Coordinates of N, CA and C in Angstrom, one line a residue:
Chain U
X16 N 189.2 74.4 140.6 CA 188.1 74.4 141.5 C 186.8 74.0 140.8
X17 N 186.1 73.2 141.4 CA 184.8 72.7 140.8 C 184.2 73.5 140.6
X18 N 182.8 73.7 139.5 CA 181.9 74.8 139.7 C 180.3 73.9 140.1
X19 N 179.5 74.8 140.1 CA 178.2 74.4 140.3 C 177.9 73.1 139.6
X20 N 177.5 71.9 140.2 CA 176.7 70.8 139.6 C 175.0 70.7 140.0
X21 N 174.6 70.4 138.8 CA 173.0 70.1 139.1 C 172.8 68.7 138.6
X22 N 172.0 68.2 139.5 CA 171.9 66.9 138.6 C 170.3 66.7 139.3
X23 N 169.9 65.7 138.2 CA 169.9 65.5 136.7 C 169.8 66.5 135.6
X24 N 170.5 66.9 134.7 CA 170.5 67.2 133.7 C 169.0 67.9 133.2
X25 N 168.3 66.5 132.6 CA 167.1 66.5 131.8 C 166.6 65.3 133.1
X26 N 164.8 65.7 133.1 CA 164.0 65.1 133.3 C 162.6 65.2 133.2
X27 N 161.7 64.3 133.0 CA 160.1 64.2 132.6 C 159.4 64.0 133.3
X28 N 158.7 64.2 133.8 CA 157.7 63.6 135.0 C 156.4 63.8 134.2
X29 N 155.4 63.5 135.0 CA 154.0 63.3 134.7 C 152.7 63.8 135.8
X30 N 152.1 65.2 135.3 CA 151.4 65.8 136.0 C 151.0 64.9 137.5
X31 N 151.3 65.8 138.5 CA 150.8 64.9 139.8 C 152.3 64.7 140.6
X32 N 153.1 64.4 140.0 CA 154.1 63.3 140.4 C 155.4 64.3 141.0
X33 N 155.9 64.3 142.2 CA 156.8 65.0 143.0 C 158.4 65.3 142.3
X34 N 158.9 66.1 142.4 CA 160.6 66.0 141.9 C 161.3 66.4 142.9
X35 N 162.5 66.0 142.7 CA 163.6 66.5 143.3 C 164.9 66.7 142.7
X36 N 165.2 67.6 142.8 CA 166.3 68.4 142.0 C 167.7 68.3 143.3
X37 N 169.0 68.5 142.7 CA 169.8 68.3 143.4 C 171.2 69.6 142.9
X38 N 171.5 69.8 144.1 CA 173.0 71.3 144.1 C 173.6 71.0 144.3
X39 N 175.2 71.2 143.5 CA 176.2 71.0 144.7 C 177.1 72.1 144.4
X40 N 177.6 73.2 145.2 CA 177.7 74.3 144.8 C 179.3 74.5 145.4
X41 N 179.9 75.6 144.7 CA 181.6 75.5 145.0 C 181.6 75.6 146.3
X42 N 182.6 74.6 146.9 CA 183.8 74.5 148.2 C 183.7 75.4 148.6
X43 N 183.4 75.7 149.7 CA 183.9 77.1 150.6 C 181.9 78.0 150.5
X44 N 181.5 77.7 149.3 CA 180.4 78.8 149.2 C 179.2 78.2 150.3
X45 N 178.7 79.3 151.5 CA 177.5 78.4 152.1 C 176.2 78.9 151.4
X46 N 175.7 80.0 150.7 CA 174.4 80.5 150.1 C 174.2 79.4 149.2
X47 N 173.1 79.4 149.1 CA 173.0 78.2 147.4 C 171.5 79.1 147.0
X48 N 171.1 79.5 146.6 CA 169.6 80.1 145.8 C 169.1 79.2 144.2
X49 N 168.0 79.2 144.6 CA 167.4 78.7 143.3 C 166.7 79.4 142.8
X50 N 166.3 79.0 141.3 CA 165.7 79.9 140.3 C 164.8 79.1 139.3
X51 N 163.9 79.7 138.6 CA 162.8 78.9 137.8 C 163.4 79.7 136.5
X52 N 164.0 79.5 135.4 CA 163.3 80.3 134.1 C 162.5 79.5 132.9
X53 N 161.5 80.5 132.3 CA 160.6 80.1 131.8 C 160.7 81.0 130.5
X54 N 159.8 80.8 129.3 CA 160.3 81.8 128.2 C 159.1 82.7 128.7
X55 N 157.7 82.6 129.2 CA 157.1 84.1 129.5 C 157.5 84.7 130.6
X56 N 157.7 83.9 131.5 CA 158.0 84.9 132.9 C 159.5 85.0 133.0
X57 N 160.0 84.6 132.4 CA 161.9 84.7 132.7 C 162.6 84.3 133.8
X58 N 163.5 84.8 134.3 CA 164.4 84.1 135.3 C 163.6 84.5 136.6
X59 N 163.4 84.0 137.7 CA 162.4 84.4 139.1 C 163.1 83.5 140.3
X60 N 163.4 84.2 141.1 CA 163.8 83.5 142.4 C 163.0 82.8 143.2
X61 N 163.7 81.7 143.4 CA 162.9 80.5 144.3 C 163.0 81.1 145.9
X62 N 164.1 80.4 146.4 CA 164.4 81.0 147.5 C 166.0 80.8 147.8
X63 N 166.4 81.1 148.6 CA 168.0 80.8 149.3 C 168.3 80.4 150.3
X64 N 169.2 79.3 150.2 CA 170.0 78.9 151.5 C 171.4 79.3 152.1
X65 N 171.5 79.5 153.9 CA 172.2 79.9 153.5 C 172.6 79.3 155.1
X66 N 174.1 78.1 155.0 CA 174.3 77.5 156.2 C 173.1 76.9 156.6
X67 N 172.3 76.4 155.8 CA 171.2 75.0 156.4 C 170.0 75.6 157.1
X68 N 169.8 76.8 156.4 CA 168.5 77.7 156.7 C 168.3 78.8 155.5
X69 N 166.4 78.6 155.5 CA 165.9 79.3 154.6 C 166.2 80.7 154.8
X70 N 167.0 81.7 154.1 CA 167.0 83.1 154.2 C 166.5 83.6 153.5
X71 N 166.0 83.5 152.6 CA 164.9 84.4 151.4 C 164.1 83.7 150.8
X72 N 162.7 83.9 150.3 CA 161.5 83.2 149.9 C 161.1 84.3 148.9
X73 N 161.0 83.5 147.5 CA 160.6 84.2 146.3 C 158.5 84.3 146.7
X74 N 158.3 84.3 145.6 CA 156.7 84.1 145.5 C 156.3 83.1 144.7
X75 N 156.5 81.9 145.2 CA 156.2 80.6 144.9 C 155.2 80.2 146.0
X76 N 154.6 79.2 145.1 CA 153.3 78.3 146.2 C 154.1 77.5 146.9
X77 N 153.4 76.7 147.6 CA 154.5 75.9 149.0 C 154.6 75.0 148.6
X78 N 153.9 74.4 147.6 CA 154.3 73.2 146.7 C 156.1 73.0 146.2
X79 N 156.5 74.4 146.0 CA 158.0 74.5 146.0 C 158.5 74.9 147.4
X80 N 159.5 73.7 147.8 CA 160.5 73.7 148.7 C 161.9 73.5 148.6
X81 N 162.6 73.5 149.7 CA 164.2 72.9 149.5 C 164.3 73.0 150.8
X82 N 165.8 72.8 151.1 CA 166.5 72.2 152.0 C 168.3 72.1 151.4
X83 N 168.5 72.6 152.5 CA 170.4 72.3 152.3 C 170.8 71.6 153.6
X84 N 171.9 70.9 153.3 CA 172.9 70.2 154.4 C 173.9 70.6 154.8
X85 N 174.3 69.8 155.7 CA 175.6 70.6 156.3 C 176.6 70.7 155.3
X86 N 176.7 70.2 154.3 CA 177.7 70.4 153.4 C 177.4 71.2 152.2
X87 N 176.9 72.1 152.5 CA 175.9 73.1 151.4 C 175.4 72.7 150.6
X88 N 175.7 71.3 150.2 CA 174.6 70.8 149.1 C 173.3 70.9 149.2
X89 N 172.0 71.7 148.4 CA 170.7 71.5 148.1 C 170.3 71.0 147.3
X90 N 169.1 71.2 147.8 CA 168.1 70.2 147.2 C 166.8 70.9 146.8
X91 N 166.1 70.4 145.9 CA 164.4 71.4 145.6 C 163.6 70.7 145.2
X92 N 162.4 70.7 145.9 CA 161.4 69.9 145.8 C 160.2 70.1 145.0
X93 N 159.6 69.9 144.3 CA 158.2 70.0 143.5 C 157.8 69.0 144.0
X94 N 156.4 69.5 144.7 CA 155.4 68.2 144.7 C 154.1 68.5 143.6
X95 N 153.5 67.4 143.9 CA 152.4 67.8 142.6 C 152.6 68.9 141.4
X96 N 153.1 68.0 140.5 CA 153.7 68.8 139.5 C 152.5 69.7 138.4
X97 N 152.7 70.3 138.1 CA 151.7 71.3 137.3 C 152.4 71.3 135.5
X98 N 152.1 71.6 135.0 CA 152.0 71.6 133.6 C 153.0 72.9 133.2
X99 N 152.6 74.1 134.1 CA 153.4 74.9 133.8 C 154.9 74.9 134.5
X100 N 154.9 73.3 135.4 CA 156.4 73.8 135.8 C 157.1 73.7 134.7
X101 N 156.6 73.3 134.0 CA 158.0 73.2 133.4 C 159.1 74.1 133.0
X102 N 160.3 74.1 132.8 CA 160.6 75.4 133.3 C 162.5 74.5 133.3
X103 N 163.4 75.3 133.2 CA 165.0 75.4 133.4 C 164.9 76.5 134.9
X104 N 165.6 75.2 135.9 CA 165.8 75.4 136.9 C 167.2 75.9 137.2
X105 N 167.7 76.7 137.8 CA 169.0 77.1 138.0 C 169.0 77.3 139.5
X106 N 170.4 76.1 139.6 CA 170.9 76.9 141.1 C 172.3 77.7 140.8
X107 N 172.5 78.8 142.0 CA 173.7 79.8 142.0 C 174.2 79.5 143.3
X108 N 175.8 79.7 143.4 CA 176.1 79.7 144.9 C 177.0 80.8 144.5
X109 N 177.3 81.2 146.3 CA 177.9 82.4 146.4 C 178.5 82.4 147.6
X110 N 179.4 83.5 147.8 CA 180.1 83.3 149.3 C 178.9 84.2 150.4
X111 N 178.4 85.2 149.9 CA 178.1 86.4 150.4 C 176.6 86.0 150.5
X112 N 175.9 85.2 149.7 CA 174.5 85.6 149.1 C 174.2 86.5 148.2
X113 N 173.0 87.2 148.3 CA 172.3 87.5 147.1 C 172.8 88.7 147.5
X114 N 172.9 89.3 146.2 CA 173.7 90.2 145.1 C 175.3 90.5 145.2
X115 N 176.1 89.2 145.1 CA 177.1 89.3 145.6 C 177.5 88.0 144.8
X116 N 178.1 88.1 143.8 CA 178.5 87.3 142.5 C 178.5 86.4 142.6
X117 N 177.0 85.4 142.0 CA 176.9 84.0 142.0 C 177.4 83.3 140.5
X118 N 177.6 82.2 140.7 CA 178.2 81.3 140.1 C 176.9 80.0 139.6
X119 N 176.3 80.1 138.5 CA 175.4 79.6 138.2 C 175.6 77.9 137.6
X120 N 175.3 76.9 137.9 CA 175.0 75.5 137.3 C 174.6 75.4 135.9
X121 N 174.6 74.2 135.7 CA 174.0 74.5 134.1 C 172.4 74.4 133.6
X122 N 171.8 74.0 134.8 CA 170.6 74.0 135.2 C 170.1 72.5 134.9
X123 N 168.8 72.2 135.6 CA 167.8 71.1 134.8 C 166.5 71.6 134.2
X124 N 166.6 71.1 133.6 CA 165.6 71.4 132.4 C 164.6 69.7 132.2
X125 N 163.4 70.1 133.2 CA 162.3 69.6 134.0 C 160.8 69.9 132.8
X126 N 160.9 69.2 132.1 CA 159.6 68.8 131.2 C 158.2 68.2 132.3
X127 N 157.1 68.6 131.8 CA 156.6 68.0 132.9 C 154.8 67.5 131.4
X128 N 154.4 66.7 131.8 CA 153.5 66.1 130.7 C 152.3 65.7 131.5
Chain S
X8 N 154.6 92.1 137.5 CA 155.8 92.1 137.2 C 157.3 92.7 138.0
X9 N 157.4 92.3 139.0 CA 158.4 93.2 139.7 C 160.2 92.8 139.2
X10 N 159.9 92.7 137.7 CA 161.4 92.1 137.1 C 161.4 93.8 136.5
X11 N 162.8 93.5 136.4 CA 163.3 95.3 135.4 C 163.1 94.6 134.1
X12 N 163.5 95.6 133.3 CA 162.8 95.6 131.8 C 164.3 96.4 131.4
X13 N 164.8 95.3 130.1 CA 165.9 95.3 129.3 C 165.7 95.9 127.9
X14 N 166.3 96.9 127.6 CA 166.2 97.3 126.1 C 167.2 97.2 125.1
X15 N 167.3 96.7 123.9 CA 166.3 96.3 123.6 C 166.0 94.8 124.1
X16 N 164.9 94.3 123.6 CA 164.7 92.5 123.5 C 165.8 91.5 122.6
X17 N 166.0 92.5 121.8 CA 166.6 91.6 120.6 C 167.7 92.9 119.9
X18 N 168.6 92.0 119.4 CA 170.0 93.1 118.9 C 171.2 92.4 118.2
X19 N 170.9 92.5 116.4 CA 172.1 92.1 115.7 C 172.8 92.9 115.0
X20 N 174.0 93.1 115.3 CA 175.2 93.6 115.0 C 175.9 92.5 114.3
X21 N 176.7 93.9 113.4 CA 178.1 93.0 112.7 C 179.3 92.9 113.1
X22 N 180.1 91.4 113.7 CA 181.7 91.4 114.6 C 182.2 92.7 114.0
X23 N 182.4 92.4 115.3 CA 183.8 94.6 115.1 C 182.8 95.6 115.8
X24 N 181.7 95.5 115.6 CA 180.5 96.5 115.9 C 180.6 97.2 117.4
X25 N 180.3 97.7 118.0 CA 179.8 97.7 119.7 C 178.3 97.7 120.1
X26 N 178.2 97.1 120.4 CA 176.6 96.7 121.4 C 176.4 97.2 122.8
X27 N 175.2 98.1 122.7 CA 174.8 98.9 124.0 C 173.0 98.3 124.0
X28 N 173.3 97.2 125.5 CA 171.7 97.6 126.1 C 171.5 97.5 127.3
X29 N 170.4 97.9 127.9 CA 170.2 98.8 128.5 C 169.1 98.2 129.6
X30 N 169.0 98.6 130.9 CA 168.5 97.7 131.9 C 167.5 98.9 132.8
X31 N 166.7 98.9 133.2 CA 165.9 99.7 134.2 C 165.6 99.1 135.2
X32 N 165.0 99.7 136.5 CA 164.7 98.8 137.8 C 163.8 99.7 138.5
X33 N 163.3 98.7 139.5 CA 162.3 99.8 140.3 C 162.5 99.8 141.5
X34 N 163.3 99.8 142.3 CA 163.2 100.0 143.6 C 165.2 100.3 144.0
X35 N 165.3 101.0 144.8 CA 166.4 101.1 145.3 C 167.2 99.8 145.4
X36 N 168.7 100.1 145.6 CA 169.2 98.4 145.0 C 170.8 98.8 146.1
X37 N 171.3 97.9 146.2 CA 172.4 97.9 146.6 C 173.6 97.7 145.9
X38 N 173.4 96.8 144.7 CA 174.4 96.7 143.5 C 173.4 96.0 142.2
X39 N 173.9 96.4 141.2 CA 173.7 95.9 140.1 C 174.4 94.7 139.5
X40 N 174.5 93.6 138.9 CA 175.2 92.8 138.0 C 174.7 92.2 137.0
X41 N 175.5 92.2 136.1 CA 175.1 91.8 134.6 C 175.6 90.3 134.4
X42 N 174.4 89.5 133.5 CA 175.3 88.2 133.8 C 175.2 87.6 132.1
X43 N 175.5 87.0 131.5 CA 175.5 86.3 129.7 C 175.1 84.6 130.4
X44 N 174.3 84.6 129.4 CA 173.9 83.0 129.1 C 173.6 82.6 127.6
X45 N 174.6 81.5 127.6 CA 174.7 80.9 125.8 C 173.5 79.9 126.0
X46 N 172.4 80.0 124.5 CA 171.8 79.1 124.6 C 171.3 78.2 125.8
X47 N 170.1 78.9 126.7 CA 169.8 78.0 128.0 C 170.1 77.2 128.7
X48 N 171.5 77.7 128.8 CA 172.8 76.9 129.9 C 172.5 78.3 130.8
X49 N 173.2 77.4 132.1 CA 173.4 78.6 133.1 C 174.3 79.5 132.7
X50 N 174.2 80.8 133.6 CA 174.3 82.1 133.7 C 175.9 82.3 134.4
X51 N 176.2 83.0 133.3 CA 177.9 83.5 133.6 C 178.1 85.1 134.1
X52 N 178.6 85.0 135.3 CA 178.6 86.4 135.8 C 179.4 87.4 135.2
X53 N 179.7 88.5 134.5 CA 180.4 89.4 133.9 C 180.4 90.5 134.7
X54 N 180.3 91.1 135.4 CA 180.6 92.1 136.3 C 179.1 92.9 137.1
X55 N 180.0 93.3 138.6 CA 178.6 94.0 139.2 C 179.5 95.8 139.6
X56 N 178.6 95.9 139.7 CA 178.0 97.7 139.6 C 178.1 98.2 141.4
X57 N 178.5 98.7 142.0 CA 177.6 99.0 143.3 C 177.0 100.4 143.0
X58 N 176.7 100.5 144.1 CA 175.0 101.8 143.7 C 175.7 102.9 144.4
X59 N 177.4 103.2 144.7 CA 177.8 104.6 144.8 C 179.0 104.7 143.5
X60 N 178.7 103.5 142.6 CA 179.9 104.1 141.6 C 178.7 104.3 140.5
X61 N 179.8 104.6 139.4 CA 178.7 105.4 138.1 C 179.2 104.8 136.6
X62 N 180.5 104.1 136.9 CA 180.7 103.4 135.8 C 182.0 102.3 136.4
X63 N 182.1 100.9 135.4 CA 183.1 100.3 136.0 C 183.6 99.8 134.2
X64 N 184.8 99.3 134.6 CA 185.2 98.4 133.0 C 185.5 96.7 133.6
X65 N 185.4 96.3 132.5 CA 186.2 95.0 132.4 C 186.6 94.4 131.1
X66 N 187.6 94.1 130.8 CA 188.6 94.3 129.3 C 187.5 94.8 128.6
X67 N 186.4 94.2 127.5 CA 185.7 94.8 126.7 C 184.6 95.3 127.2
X68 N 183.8 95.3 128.7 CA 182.8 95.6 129.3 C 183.2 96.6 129.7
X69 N 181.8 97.7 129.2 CA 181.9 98.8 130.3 C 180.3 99.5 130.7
X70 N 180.4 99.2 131.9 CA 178.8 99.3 132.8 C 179.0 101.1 133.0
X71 N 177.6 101.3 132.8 CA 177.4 102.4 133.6 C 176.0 102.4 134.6
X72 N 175.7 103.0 135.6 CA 174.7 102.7 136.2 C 174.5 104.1 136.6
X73 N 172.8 104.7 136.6 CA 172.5 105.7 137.0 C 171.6 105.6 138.2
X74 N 171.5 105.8 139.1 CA 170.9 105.3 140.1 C 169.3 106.3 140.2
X75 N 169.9 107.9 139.9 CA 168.3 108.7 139.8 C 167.2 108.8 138.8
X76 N 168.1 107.5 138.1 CA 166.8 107.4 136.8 C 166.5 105.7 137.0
X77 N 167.6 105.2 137.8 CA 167.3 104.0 138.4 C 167.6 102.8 136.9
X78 N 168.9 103.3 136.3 CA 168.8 102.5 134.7 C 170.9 102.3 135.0
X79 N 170.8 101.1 134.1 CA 171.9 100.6 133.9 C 172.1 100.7 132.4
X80 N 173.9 100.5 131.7 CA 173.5 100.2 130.4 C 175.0 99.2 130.3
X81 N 175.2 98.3 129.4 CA 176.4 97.7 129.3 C 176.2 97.4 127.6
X82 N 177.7 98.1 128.0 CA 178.6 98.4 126.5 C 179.4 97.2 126.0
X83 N 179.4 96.5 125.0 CA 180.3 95.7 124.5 C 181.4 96.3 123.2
X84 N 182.1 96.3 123.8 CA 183.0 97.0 122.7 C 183.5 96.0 121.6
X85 N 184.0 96.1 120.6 CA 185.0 95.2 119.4 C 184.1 93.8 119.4
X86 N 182.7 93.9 118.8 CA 182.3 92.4 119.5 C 182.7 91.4 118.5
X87 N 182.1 89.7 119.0 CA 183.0 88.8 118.7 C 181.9 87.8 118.1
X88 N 181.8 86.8 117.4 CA 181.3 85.7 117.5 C 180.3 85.4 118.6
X89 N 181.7 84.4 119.5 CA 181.3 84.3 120.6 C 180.7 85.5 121.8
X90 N 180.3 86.1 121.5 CA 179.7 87.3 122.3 C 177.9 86.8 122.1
X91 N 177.6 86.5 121.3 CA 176.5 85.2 120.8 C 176.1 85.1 122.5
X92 N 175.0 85.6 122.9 CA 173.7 85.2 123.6 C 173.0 86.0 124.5
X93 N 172.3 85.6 125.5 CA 171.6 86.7 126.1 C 171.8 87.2 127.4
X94 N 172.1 88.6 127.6 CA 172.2 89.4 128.6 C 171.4 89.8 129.6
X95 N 171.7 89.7 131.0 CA 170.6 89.8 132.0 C 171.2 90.6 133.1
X96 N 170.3 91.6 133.2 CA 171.0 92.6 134.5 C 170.4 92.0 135.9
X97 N 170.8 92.2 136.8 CA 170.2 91.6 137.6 C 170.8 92.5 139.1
X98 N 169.3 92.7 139.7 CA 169.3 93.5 141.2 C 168.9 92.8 142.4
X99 N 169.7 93.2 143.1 CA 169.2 93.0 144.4 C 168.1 93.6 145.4
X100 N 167.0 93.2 145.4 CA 165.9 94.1 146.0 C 165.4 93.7 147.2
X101 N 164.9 94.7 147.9 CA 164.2 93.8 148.9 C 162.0 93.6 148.8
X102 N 161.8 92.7 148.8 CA 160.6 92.9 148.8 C 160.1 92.2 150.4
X103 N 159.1 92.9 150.7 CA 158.3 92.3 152.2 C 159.4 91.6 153.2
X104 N 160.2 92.4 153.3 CA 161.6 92.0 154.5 C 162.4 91.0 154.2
X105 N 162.3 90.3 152.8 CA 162.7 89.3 151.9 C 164.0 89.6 150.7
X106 N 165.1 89.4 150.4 CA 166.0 90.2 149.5 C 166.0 88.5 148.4
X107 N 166.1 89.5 147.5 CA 165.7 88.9 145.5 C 166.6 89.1 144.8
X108 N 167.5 88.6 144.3 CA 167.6 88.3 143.2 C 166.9 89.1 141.7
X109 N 166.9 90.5 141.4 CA 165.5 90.3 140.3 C 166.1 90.4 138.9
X110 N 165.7 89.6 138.3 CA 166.8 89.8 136.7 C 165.2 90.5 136.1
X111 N 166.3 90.9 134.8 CA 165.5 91.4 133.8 C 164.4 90.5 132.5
X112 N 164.3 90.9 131.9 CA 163.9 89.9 130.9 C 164.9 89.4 129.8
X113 N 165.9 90.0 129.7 CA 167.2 89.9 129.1 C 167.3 90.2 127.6
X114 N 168.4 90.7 127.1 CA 168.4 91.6 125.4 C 169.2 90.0 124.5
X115 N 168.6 89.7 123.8 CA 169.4 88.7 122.9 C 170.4 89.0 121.9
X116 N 171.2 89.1 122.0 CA 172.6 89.5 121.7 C 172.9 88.7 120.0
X117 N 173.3 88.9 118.4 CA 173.7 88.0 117.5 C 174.9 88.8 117.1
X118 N 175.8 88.2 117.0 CA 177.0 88.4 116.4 C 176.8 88.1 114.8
X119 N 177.1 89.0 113.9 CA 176.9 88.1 112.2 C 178.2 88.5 112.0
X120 N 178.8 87.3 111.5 CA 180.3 87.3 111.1 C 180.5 87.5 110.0

């Protein structure tokens, strides 16, 4: 069985400039949640998908979004990038949702300059 | 800060040794789970807790969770090399009608061979 893919990997962007991050999370799982970790504030929940709707919203500005498809793959957007995104992004999927044993990606790790 | 708080931060032991640390939270929870991450790769799940049991094992893991002091702790027994990285408890909370994901700040685990 496949596990969590994130892609890209590594990327850089340039204060101002929009991202997109991409999930594709195990067969059968419909939740997909995202995460920011950072070395001062630590791991923080973005928000969760779950069947092609938002079900949980962390405490992020609206500048951070996402979106899932019918085939539970997500997606997470940054627009106007800030200095401090930078940050290891992690997505988790799950059968259940949240607190109900996710299965974490290897994350991207989003430099931002 | 509404993340729990892990004790200690940092923790080296000699292989063979056992490693105990330790997780706190603030708000009522529905289950607990502990998860290991090597070096800033994603997050490997190692076992969850629900909030009417009081201890669980899994081969060298053994959780205990106190729910009226609102603290977790996980035990590594016979540890290893590879036992090498950092630990994160992680709850399920609800804030403002919204359910979280909340990890800790996580204990950094060194194996010295």
């Amino acid at each position: 069985k496949a596990g969590v893919t994130q892609t890209p990997r590594y990327l850089i962007k340039t204060r101002g400039q929009q991202v997109t991050l991409s999930c594709s999370p195990i067969s059968g799982h419909r939740s997909v949640s995202w995460y920011q970790q950072t070395p001062g504030q630590g791991l923080q929940f973005l928000f969760e998908y779950f069947s092609e709707t938002q079900r949980n919203k962390g405490n992020f500005p609206g500048r951070f979004s996402g979106r899932q498809f019918s085939n539970s793959r997500s997606e997470m957007n940054v627009s106007t990038l800030e200095l401090g995104d930078s940050a290891l992004y992690l997505c988790a999927s799950s059968l259940g949702g949240i607190g109900t044993e996710a299965f974490f990606g290897q994350g991207t790790r989003l430099t931002v300059v | 800060s509404q993340q729990g708080e892990e004790d200690p931060q940092a923790l080296s032991i000699q292989e063979g040794e056992n490693a105990t640390m330790n997780c706190s939270y603030k708000t009522s929870i529905n289950n607990l789970q502990w998860y290991r991450q090597n070096s800033g790769r994603g997050l490997v799940h190692l076992i969850l807790i629900r909030s009417n049991e009081r201890e669980k094992h899994s081969g060298r893991l053994r959780v205990t969770l106190d729910t009226s002091k609102k603290s977790s702790s996980l035990l590594i027994t016979a540890s290893r090399a590879a036992d090498t990285a950092s630990y994160f408890c992680a709850t399920d909370e609800l804030f403002g009608g919204a359910q979280k994901l909340v990890f800790g700040q996580g204990t950094r685990l060194t194996i010295n061979p």
